[in-house]
Amino acid sequence: MLLSKGYEVHGILRRNSSMSKGTMDLLPENIMKQISIHYGDVTDGNFISNILSKERPEEIYHLAAQSFVGYSFQNALSTYDTNIGGTLNVCNAVKDSSPDSRLYFAATSELFGQPKESPQNELTPFVPRSPYAVAKLAGFWTVRTYRDAYRLFMTNGILFNHESEVRGPEFVTRKISQGVARIGNGSDEPIVLGNLGAVKDWGYAKDYVNGMWKMLQQDYPDDFVLGTGEAHTVREFVEAAFTLIKIKITWKGSGVNEVGLSEDGRTLVKVSREFFRPLESDNFRADYTKALKKLKWKPKTKFNDLVRIMVNSDMNKIKAIKLSNLA
Ligand code: GDP
């Protein structure tokens, strides 16, 4: 999106021994060629300061994080190191080395925990319910504190779940779209999930990056909720995804014994304790009135379209593999 607006784009990337670029490997080559990559880690304060003093970016999108809530329960300290320490490094580097930069920080709807009021907006109390959310809460308040104390242009984007065809495969939406694509191509292996009743507000990531950009074009820094205003369960996501391959799922049993069956009696969805979290955060539904009013932002992609985009993309990926195997 930034390239299409004519920006010079720099990104930071952690080196690994296989020299893979992670999800950036999914970007077309002509796009990658236009991005300057700097190898380093957000937990290395010197590295971040050096980059900022050298490049003096007009805008910074600070998305670097351990972003998987489930993993944060098993590895809380490394989540804190990256998500709190990393954010502090970015804020310090802006303050000391590039105070004219405008900073976007990826806060999260996870800050709401399990909200009693629905929908949620910028005034809804934060009650984090995972190490991930606790770390993001520290990030949120670091940004607010630096903004007020040092008069810096720093914004918090409180974004509800935003998904796409390059979502990590461990996240529930992609797990479902990949599983349905596999089953649609002849596999009988069921999709194994956790809490089917979790209620989330899922939107399309492409709509949200535009909102992030808009936050940095304002006259004054502020915090904004972005979401769709629509709530759906994991179960509904499963049903919508299977509809695309013309399978109607019927549910039987309850708890970990619940299964999703096709009309011809095949078990296509199972439940396992493995994918439940020690604490759930859900009951999410965004009230994005402030973003609509001040940013003129609203989501374009509806729930069913999001599911279709993700399932079709995974179906096409399998087709491409099959074709290349034939060739
Ligand atoms: P999150 O909202 O950032 O944690 O995104 P996830 O996609 O990881 O989880 C979304 C919701 O789906 C959470 O409420 C999970 O408890 C629920 N969920 C149910 N089954 C699964 C599963 O198999 N994997 C994941 N990741 N989440 C699941």
Coordinates of C-alpha atoms and ligand atoms in Angstrom, one line a residue:
M1 CA 0.0 0.0 0.0
L2 CA 2.8 2.4 0.9
L3 CA 4.7 1.7 -2.4
S4 CA 1.5 2.3 -4.3
K5 CA 1.3 5.7 -2.7
G6 CA 4.9 6.5 -3.8
Y7 CA 6.6 5.9 -0.5
E8 CA 10.2 4.8 -0.1
V9 CA 9.8 1.8 2.1
H10 CA 12.3 0.3 4.6
G11 CA 11.7 -2.8 6.6
I12 CA 13.5 -4.6 9.4
L13 CA 13.9 -8.3 9.4
R14 CA 15.5 -10.8 11.7
R15 CA 18.1 -13.0 10.2
N16 CA 17.7 -16.7 10.4
S17 CA 20.0 -19.5 9.4
S18 CA 17.8 -20.5 6.4
M19 CA 17.8 -16.9 5.2
S20 CA 14.1 -17.1 4.6
K21 CA 12.1 -13.9 4.9
G22 CA 9.1 -15.4 6.5
T23 CA 5.8 -14.0 5.2
M24 CA 7.8 -11.4 3.2
D25 CA 8.8 -14.3 0.9
L26 CA 5.1 -14.3 -0.2
L27 CA 5.5 -10.8 -1.7
P28 CA 6.1 -10.7 -5.5
E29 CA 9.7 -10.1 -6.5
N30 CA 9.0 -6.7 -8.1
I31 CA 7.6 -5.5 -4.7
M32 CA 10.5 -6.9 -2.7
K33 CA 13.0 -5.2 -5.0
Q34 CA 11.5 -1.8 -4.0
I35 CA 11.8 -2.4 -0.3
S36 CA 15.1 -1.8 1.6
I37 CA 15.6 -4.5 4.1
H38 CA 17.7 -3.9 7.2
Y39 CA 18.6 -7.0 9.2
G40 CA 18.2 -6.7 12.9
D41 CA 15.9 -7.2 15.9
V42 CA 13.5 -4.9 17.6
T43 CA 14.8 -6.0 21.0
D44 CA 18.2 -4.5 20.1
G45 CA 17.9 -0.8 21.1
N46 CA 21.2 0.2 19.4
F47 CA 20.1 -1.2 16.1
I48 CA 16.7 0.6 16.2
S49 CA 18.3 3.9 17.2
N50 CA 21.0 3.6 14.4
I51 CA 18.4 2.9 11.8
L52 CA 16.1 5.8 12.8
S53 CA 18.9 8.3 13.1
K54 CA 20.2 7.2 9.6
E55 CA 16.9 7.0 7.8
R56 CA 14.8 9.6 9.7
P57 CA 11.5 8.1 8.4
E58 CA 8.5 10.3 8.1
E59 CA 6.3 7.5 9.2
I60 CA 7.0 4.3 11.3
Y61 CA 4.6 1.4 11.4
H62 CA 5.7 -0.6 14.5
L63 CA 4.1 -4.0 13.9
A64 CA 7.1 -6.1 15.2
A65 CA 5.8 -8.4 17.9
Q66 CA 5.3 -11.9 19.1
S67 CA 1.7 -11.9 17.8
F68 CA 0.3 -15.3 18.7
V69 CA -1.9 -15.2 21.9
G70 CA -1.7 -19.0 22.4
Y71 CA 2.1 -19.0 22.3
S72 CA 2.3 -16.2 24.8
F73 CA 0.9 -18.4 27.6
Q74 CA 3.8 -20.8 27.1
N75 CA 6.5 -18.2 26.5
A76 CA 5.4 -15.2 28.5
L77 CA 8.9 -13.8 29.1
S78 CA 10.0 -13.8 25.5
T79 CA 6.6 -12.2 24.6
Y80 CA 7.3 -9.5 27.1
D81 CA 10.9 -9.0 25.9
T82 CA 9.8 -8.5 22.3
N83 CA 6.4 -6.7 22.8
I84 CA 7.3 -4.5 25.7
G85 CA 11.1 -4.1 25.3
G86 CA 10.8 -3.8 21.6
T87 CA 8.2 -1.0 21.9
L88 CA 10.2 0.8 24.5
N89 CA 13.2 0.7 22.1
V90 CA 11.2 2.1 19.3
C91 CA 9.7 4.9 21.5
N92 CA 13.2 5.8 22.8
A93 CA 14.7 5.8 19.4
V94 CA 12.0 8.1 18.1
K95 CA 12.4 10.5 21.0
D96 CA 16.2 10.6 20.9
S97 CA 17.0 10.1 17.2
S98 CA 14.0 10.9 15.1
P99 CA 11.5 13.1 16.9
D100 CA 9.8 14.3 13.8
S101 CA 8.8 10.7 12.8
R102 CA 5.1 9.8 13.1
L103 CA 4.7 6.5 14.9
Y104 CA 1.9 3.9 14.5
F105 CA 1.8 1.3 17.2
A106 CA -0.1 -1.9 16.8
A107 CA -2.2 -2.1 20.0
T108 CA -5.0 -4.7 19.9
S109 CA -8.6 -5.6 20.7
E110 CA -7.1 -8.2 23.1
L111 CA -6.7 -5.3 25.5
F112 CA -10.4 -5.7 26.2
G113 CA -10.1 -9.2 27.5
Q114 CA -13.7 -10.4 27.9
P115 CA -15.6 -7.2 27.8
K116 CA -19.0 -6.9 29.5
E117 CA -20.1 -4.1 27.3
S118 CA -20.6 -4.5 23.6
P119 CA -19.6 -3.1 21.2
Q120 CA -16.2 -1.8 22.4
N121 CA -14.7 1.6 21.7
E122 CA -11.7 3.7 22.8
L123 CA -13.4 4.3 26.2
T124 CA -14.0 0.7 27.0
P125 CA -11.9 -0.5 30.0
F126 CA -8.9 -2.6 29.3
V127 CA -8.8 -6.0 31.2
P128 CA -6.1 -8.0 29.4
R129 CA -6.4 -11.8 29.7
S130 CA -3.1 -13.2 28.2
P131 CA 0.6 -12.4 28.5
Y132 CA 0.3 -11.1 24.9
A133 CA -2.4 -8.6 25.9
V134 CA -0.5 -7.6 29.1
A135 CA 2.5 -6.8 27.0
K136 CA 0.5 -4.9 24.5
L137 CA -1.1 -2.9 27.4
A138 CA 2.4 -1.8 28.4
G139 CA 3.1 -0.9 24.8
F140 CA -0.1 1.1 24.6
W141 CA 0.7 3.1 27.8
T142 CA 4.3 3.6 26.7
V143 CA 3.1 5.2 23.5
R144 CA 0.6 7.4 25.4
T145 CA 3.2 8.4 28.0
Y146 CA 5.8 9.3 25.4
R147 CA 3.3 11.2 23.3
D148 CA 2.2 13.3 26.2
A149 CA 5.6 13.7 28.0
Y150 CA 7.7 14.5 24.9
R151 CA 5.0 15.9 22.5
L152 CA 5.7 13.2 19.9
F153 CA 3.3 12.1 17.1
M154 CA 2.5 8.6 18.4
T155 CA -0.7 6.7 17.8
N156 CA -2.2 3.5 19.1
G157 CA -4.3 1.5 16.6
I158 CA -6.7 -0.7 18.6
L159 CA -7.4 -3.2 15.8
F160 CA -9.7 -6.1 16.0
N161 CA -8.7 -9.4 14.3
H162 CA -7.6 -8.7 10.8
E163 CA -7.0 -11.7 8.5
S164 CA -5.9 -12.3 5.0
E165 CA -4.6 -15.0 2.6
V166 CA -1.1 -14.6 4.2
R167 CA -2.3 -15.0 7.8
G168 CA -0.1 -17.4 9.8
P169 CA -1.3 -21.0 9.6
E170 CA -1.6 -21.3 13.4
F171 CA -4.4 -18.6 13.5
V172 CA -7.9 -20.1 13.5
T173 CA -9.1 -18.4 10.3
R174 CA -6.2 -19.7 8.2
K175 CA -6.3 -23.1 9.9
I176 CA -9.9 -23.3 8.7
S177 CA -9.3 -22.0 5.2
Q178 CA -6.4 -24.3 4.7
G179 CA -8.3 -27.3 6.1
V180 CA -11.3 -26.7 4.0
A181 CA -9.2 -26.3 0.9
R182 CA -7.5 -29.6 1.7
I183 CA -10.8 -31.3 2.2
G184 CA -12.2 -29.7 -1.0
N185 CA -9.3 -31.3 -2.8
G186 CA -10.1 -34.8 -1.6
S187 CA -8.6 -35.1 1.9
D188 CA -10.5 -36.8 4.6
E189 CA -8.3 -35.5 7.5
P190 CA -10.6 -33.5 9.8
I191 CA -9.7 -29.9 11.0
V192 CA -8.9 -30.1 14.7
L193 CA -9.9 -26.9 16.6
G194 CA -10.3 -25.5 20.2
N195 CA -13.1 -23.2 21.4
L196 CA -15.7 -23.2 18.7
G197 CA -17.9 -20.7 20.6
A198 CA -15.2 -17.9 20.8
V199 CA -16.8 -14.7 19.5
K200 CA -14.5 -12.4 17.4
D201 CA -14.8 -9.5 15.1
W202 CA -12.9 -10.5 12.0
G203 CA -12.1 -8.1 9.1
Y204 CA -9.8 -8.1 6.1
A205 CA -6.2 -6.8 6.7
K206 CA -6.1 -4.8 3.5
D207 CA -8.9 -2.6 4.7
Y208 CA -7.1 -2.1 8.0
V209 CA -3.7 -1.0 6.7
N210 CA -5.5 1.9 5.0
G211 CA -6.9 2.9 8.5
M212 CA -3.3 2.7 10.0
W213 CA -2.1 5.1 7.3
K214 CA -5.0 7.4 7.8
M215 CA -4.1 7.6 11.6
L216 CA -0.7 9.1 10.6
Q217 CA -2.2 11.7 8.3
Q218 CA -4.2 13.4 11.1
D219 CA -3.3 16.9 12.5
Y220 CA -2.9 15.4 16.0
P221 CA -1.9 12.0 17.3
D222 CA -4.8 10.0 18.8
D223 CA -5.9 6.4 19.4
F224 CA -8.5 4.6 17.2
V225 CA -10.5 1.4 17.2
L226 CA -10.7 -0.3 13.8
G227 CA -13.1 -3.3 13.4
T228 CA -16.1 -4.4 11.4
G229 CA -18.8 -4.0 14.1
E230 CA -19.9 -7.6 13.4
A231 CA -19.4 -10.5 15.8
H232 CA -19.1 -14.2 14.7
T233 CA -18.2 -17.4 16.3
V234 CA -15.4 -19.8 15.2
R235 CA -18.2 -22.2 14.5
E236 CA -19.8 -19.7 12.1
F237 CA -16.4 -19.3 10.3
V238 CA -16.2 -23.0 9.9
E239 CA -19.8 -23.2 8.5
A240 CA -19.2 -20.3 6.1
A241 CA -15.9 -21.9 4.8
F242 CA -17.4 -25.3 4.2
T243 CA -20.4 -23.8 2.3
L244 CA -17.9 -22.6 -0.3
I245 CA -17.1 -26.2 -1.1
K246 CA -20.8 -27.1 -1.0
I247 CA -20.7 -28.9 2.3
K248 CA -23.3 -28.2 5.0
I249 CA -21.8 -28.9 8.4
T250 CA -24.0 -30.4 11.2
W251 CA -22.8 -30.3 14.8
K252 CA -23.1 -33.2 17.2
G253 CA -22.0 -33.7 20.8
S254 CA -20.6 -31.0 23.1
G255 CA -17.3 -29.8 24.6
V256 CA -14.3 -31.7 23.4
N257 CA -16.6 -34.4 22.1
E258 CA -18.3 -32.1 19.6
V259 CA -17.8 -33.0 15.9
G260 CA -18.8 -31.4 12.7
L261 CA -20.3 -33.8 10.2
S262 CA -20.9 -33.6 6.4
E263 CA -24.3 -34.6 5.0
D264 CA -22.8 -38.0 4.1
G265 CA -21.6 -38.6 7.7
R266 CA -17.9 -37.8 7.4
T267 CA -16.3 -36.2 10.5
L268 CA -14.7 -33.1 9.1
V269 CA -14.2 -31.1 12.3
K270 CA -13.0 -32.3 15.7
V271 CA -12.3 -30.5 19.0
S272 CA -9.1 -31.0 21.0
R273 CA -8.1 -29.6 24.4
E274 CA -4.7 -28.8 22.9
F275 CA -6.1 -25.7 21.2
F276 CA -8.0 -24.2 24.2
R277 CA -6.3 -21.4 26.1
P278 CA -5.9 -21.2 29.8
L279 CA -8.0 -18.0 29.6
E280 CA -10.2 -17.0 26.7
S281 CA -10.6 -13.4 25.4
D282 CA -13.6 -13.0 23.3
N283 CA -17.1 -11.4 23.1
F284 CA -15.5 -8.9 20.7
R285 CA -17.4 -6.4 18.5
A286 CA -15.9 -3.1 17.5
D287 CA -17.5 0.3 17.7
Y288 CA -15.5 2.2 15.1
T289 CA -17.6 5.4 15.2
K290 CA -14.5 7.5 16.1
A291 CA -12.5 6.2 13.1
L292 CA -15.5 6.7 10.8
K293 CA -16.0 10.3 12.0
K294 CA -12.4 11.4 12.2
L295 CA -10.6 9.2 9.7
K296 CA -13.5 8.7 7.3
W297 CA -12.6 5.0 7.6
K298 CA -14.9 2.0 7.4
P299 CA -14.3 -1.6 6.5
K300 CA -15.1 -2.6 3.0
T301 CA -15.0 -6.4 3.2
K302 CA -17.9 -8.3 4.7
F303 CA -17.5 -11.5 6.7
N304 CA -18.6 -13.9 3.9
D305 CA -16.3 -12.1 1.5
L306 CA -13.3 -12.5 3.8
V307 CA -14.0 -16.2 4.2
R308 CA -14.3 -16.6 0.4
I309 CA -11.0 -14.7 -0.2
M310 CA -9.1 -16.9 2.2
V311 CA -10.6 -20.3 1.1
N312 CA -10.3 -19.4 -2.6
S313 CA -6.7 -18.4 -2.1
D314 CA -5.9 -21.7 -0.3
M315 CA -7.8 -23.7 -3.0
N316 CA -5.7 -22.0 -5.7
K317 CA -2.5 -22.7 -3.9
I318 CA -3.3 -26.5 -3.8
K319 CA -4.3 -26.4 -7.5
A320 CA -1.0 -24.7 -8.4
I321 CA 0.9 -27.4 -6.5
K322 CA -1.1 -30.2 -8.2
L323 CA -0.4 -28.6 -11.6
S324 CA 3.4 -28.2 -10.9
N325 CA 3.5 -31.9 -9.8
L326 CA 1.9 -32.9 -13.2
A327 CA 4.3 -30.8 -15.2
Ligands
GDP1 P1 -6.3 -14.3 18.3 O1 -7.7 -13.7 18.4 O2 -5.2 -13.2 17.9 O3 -5.9 -15.1 19.5 O4 -6.4 -15.2 17.0 P2 -6.5 -16.8 16.8 O5 -6.9 -17.0 15.4 O6 -5.3 -17.5 17.3 O7 -7.8 -17.1 17.8 C1 -9.0 -16.6 17.6 C2 -10.0 -17.4 18.4 O8 -10.2 -18.7 17.9 C3 -9.6 -17.5 19.9 O9 -10.7 -17.2 20.7 C4 -9.3 -19.0 20.0 O10 -9.5 -19.5 21.3 C5 -10.2 -19.6 19.0 N1 -9.8 -20.9 18.5 C6 -10.6 -22.0 18.4 N2 -9.9 -23.0 17.9 C7 -8.7 -22.6 17.6 C8 -7.5 -23.2 17.0 O11 -7.5 -24.4 16.7 N3 -6.4 -22.4 16.9 C9 -6.4 -21.1 17.2 N4 -5.4 -20.3 17.0 N5 -7.5 -20.5 17.8 C10 -8.6 -21.2 18.0

